[in-house]
XYZ file of C-alpha atoms in Angstrom:
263
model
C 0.000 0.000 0.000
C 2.665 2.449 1.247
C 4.625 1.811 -2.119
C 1.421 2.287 -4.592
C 0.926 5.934 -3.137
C 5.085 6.444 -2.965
C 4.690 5.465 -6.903
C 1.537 7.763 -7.343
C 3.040 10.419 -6.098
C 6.496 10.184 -7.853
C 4.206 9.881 -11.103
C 2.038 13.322 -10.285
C 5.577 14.976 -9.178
C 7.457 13.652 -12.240
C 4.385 14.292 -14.722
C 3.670 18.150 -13.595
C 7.658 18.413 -14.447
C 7.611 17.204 -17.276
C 4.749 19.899 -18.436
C 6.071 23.193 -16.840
C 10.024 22.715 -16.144
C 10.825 24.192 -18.840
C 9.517 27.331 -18.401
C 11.274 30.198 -17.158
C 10.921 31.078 -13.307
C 9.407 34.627 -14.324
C 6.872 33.225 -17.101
C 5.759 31.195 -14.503
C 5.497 34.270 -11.810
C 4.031 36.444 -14.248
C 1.466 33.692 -15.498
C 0.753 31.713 -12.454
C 1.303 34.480 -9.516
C 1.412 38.204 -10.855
C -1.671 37.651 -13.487
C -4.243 35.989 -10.256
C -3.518 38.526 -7.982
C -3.594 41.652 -10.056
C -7.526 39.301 -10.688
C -7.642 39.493 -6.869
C -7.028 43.125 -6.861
C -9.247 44.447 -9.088
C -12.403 42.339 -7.707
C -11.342 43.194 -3.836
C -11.628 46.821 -4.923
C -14.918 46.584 -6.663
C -16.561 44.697 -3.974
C -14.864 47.106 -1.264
C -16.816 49.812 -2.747
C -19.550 48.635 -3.879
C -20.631 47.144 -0.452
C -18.944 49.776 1.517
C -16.289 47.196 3.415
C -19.344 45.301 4.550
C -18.318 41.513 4.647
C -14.740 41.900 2.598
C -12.979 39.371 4.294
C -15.571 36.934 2.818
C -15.195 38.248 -0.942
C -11.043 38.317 -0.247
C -11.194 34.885 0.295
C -13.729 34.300 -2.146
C -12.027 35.883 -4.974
C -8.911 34.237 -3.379
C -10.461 30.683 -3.973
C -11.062 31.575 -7.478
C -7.453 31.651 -8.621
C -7.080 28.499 -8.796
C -8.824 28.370 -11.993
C -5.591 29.279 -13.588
C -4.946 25.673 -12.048
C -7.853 23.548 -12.221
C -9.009 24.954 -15.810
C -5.501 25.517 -17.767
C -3.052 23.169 -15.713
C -5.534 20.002 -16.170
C -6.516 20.901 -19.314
C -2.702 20.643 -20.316
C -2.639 17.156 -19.001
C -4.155 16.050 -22.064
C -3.387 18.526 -24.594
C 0.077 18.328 -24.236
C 0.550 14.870 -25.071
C -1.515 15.239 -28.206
C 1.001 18.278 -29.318
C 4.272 16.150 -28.116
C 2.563 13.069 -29.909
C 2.839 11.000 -26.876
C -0.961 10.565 -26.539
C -0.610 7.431 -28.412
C 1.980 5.872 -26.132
C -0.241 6.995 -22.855
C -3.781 5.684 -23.955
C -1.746 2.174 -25.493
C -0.035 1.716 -21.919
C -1.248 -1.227 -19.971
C -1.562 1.322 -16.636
C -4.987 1.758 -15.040
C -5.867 5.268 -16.869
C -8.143 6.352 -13.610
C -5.186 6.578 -11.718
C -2.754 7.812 -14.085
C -4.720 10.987 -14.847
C -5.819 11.266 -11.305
C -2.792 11.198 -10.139
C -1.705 13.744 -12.816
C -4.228 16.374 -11.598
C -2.968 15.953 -7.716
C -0.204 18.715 -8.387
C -2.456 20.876 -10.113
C -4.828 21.147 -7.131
C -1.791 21.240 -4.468
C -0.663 24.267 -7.521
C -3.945 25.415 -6.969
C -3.824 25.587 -3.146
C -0.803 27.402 -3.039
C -1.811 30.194 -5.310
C -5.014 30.818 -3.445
C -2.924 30.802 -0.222
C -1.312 33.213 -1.508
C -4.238 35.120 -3.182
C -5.501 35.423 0.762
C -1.923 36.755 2.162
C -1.804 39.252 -0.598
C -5.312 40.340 0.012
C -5.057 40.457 4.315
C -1.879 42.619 3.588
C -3.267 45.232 1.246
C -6.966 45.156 2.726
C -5.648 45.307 6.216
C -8.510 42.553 7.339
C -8.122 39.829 9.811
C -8.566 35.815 9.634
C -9.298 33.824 12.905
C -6.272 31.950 13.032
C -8.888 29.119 13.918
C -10.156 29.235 10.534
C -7.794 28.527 8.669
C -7.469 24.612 8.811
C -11.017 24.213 8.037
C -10.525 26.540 5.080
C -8.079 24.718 3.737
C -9.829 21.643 3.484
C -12.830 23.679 2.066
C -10.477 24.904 -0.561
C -8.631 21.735 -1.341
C -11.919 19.431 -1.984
C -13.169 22.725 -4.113
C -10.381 23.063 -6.355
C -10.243 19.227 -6.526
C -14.007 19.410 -8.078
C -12.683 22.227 -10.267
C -9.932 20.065 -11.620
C -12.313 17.279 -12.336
C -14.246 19.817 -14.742
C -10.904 21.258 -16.076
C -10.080 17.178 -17.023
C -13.578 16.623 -18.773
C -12.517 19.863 -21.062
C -9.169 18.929 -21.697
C -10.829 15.414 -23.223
C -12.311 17.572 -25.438
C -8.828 18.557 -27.082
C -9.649 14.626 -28.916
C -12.163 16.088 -30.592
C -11.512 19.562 -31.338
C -8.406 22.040 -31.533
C -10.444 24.705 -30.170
C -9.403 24.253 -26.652
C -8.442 27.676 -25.446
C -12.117 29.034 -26.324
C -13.684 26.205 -24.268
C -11.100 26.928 -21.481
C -12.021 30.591 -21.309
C -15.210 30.134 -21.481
C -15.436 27.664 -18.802
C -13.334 29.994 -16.554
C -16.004 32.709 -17.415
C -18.814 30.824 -15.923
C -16.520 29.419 -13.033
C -15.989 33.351 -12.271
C -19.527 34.699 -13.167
C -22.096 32.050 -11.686
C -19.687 30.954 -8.271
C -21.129 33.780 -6.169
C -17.708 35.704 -4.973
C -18.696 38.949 -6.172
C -22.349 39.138 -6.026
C -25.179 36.787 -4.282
C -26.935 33.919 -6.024
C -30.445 35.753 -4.549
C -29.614 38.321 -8.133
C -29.552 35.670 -10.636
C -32.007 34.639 -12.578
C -33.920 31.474 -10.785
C -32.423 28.930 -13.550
C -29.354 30.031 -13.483
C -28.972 30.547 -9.571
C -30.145 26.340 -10.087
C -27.596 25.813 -12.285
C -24.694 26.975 -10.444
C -25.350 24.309 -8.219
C -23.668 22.270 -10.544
C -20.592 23.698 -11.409
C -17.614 23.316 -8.611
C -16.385 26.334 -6.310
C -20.273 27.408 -5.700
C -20.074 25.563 -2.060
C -16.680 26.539 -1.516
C -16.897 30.337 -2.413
C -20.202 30.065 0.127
C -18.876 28.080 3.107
C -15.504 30.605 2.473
C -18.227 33.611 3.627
C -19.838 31.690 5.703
C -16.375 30.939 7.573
C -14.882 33.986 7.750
C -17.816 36.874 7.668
C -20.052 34.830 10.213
C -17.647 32.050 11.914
C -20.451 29.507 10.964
C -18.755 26.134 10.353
C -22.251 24.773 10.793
C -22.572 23.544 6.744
C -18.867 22.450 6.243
C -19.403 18.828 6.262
C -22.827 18.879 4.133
C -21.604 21.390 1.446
C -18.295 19.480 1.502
C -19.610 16.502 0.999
C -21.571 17.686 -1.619
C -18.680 19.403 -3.577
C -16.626 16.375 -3.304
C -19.240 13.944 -4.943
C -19.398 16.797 -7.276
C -15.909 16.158 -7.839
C -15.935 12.635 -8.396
C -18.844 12.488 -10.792
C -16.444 15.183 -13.331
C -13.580 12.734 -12.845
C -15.771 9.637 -13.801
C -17.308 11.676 -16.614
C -13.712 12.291 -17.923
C -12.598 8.835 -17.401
C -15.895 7.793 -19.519
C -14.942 10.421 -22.081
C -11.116 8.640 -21.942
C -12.356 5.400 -22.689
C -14.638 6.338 -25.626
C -11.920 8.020 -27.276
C -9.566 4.751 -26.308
C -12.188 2.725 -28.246
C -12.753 5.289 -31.392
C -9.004 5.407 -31.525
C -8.634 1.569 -32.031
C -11.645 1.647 -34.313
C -10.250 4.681 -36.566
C -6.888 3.927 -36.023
C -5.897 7.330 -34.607
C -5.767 9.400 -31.847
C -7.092 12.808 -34.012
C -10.488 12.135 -33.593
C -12.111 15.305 -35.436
């Protein structure tokens, strides 16, 4: 047991290398760092004066949360579309290796990459904003966050299958990180939406985080943690097994066709 999660995690360590170290330490500031918080910034502002202070450490660590779509949307999306540009899709979906646990564990990084940037999304936002975080809160935050950006990453992966099928992956990716930012509820309640649409959200991931993050630190209510957590993570799980499904049928067209460029 103890060597099967030794050898999934040198596989998720070793595969998020292989993908981004090669880039330059500053692309990587600039892209994965600089670019969220400047998104921070500019959200923490609006809110801040649009509601008058009322409640900003909530929408802080709200719009904190939400960087990780750099992660979860772009990062896992990569997972797959970077083999099909090296060519090395072919030798991945041939490979005897369960495929559930070799993308899994291909994703872990991305959400621990996710973690970290909305960690420090938060610490840029309590030093500019001047607001404070029970020190209490922040375990149970963390584990709000991880399971969120872990359902996030499970939507990211069903995307990224869709690089088999079309090259038009960075307009999918966009607009999925649209709806991720307009229809989670950081910036503005669910109670404006349309009905439908306030339904809807209910089904896309960071919803229950981005509302148990408020709940945590505007109110100190850890009352819904386990329910909404619960929920998000099922969330989570159903994306992944959607992807996997999506894997598989392209596995099969590919043996049918004979390739792995399935449009």
């Amino acid at each position: 047991m103890i060597e099967c999660l030794e050898r999934f995690g040198r596989h998720s360590l070793l595969s998020y290398k292989a993908l981004f170290g090669w880039l330059d330490p500053k692309v990587y500031l600039l892209v994965m760092v600089l670019n969220p918080l400047s998104q921070l910034l500019f959200f923490s502002v609006l809110v801040n004066y649009v509601y008058k202070g009322e409640g900003l450490s909530g929408y802080i660590g709200s719009n904190a949360l939400l960087l990780c779509v750099m992660n979860s949307v772009f990062g896992i999306m990569s997972v797959i579309t970077s083999d099909r540009g090296m060519g090395t899709l072919q030798l991945v979906m041939t490979s005897p290796v369960n495929k559930a646990g070799l993308f899994l564990s291909r994703s872990i990084a991305h959400v621990l990459n996710g973690l970290i940037t909305s960690g420090l999304g938060l610490l840029f936002g309590i030093i500019i904003f001047q607001v404070s975080i029970p020190f209490e809160a922040l375990l149970p935050l963390s584990f709000v966050w991880a399971v969120s950006i872990f359902s996030a990453c499970g939507l990211g992966l069903i995307v990224g299958c869709f690089c088999l099928w079309t090259p038009s992956m960075h307009l999918l990716s966009n607009l999925l990180a649209s709806i991720l930012l307009l229809l989670s509820g950081a910036n503005y309640p669910h109670s404006i939406m349309p009905e439908w649409l306030g339904h809807f959200s209910q089904f896309i991931p960071l919803t229950r985080g981005v509302q148990l993050t408020k709940a945590i630190l505007n109110e100190g209510d850890y009352s819904l943690v386990l329910t909404l957590l619960g929920e998000e993570f099922l969330l989570g799980c159903c994306f992944f097994v959607i992807s996997f499904v999506f894997i598989k049928h392209a596995e099969y067209l590919s043996r049918v066709k004979g390739t792995m460029d399935l449009n």
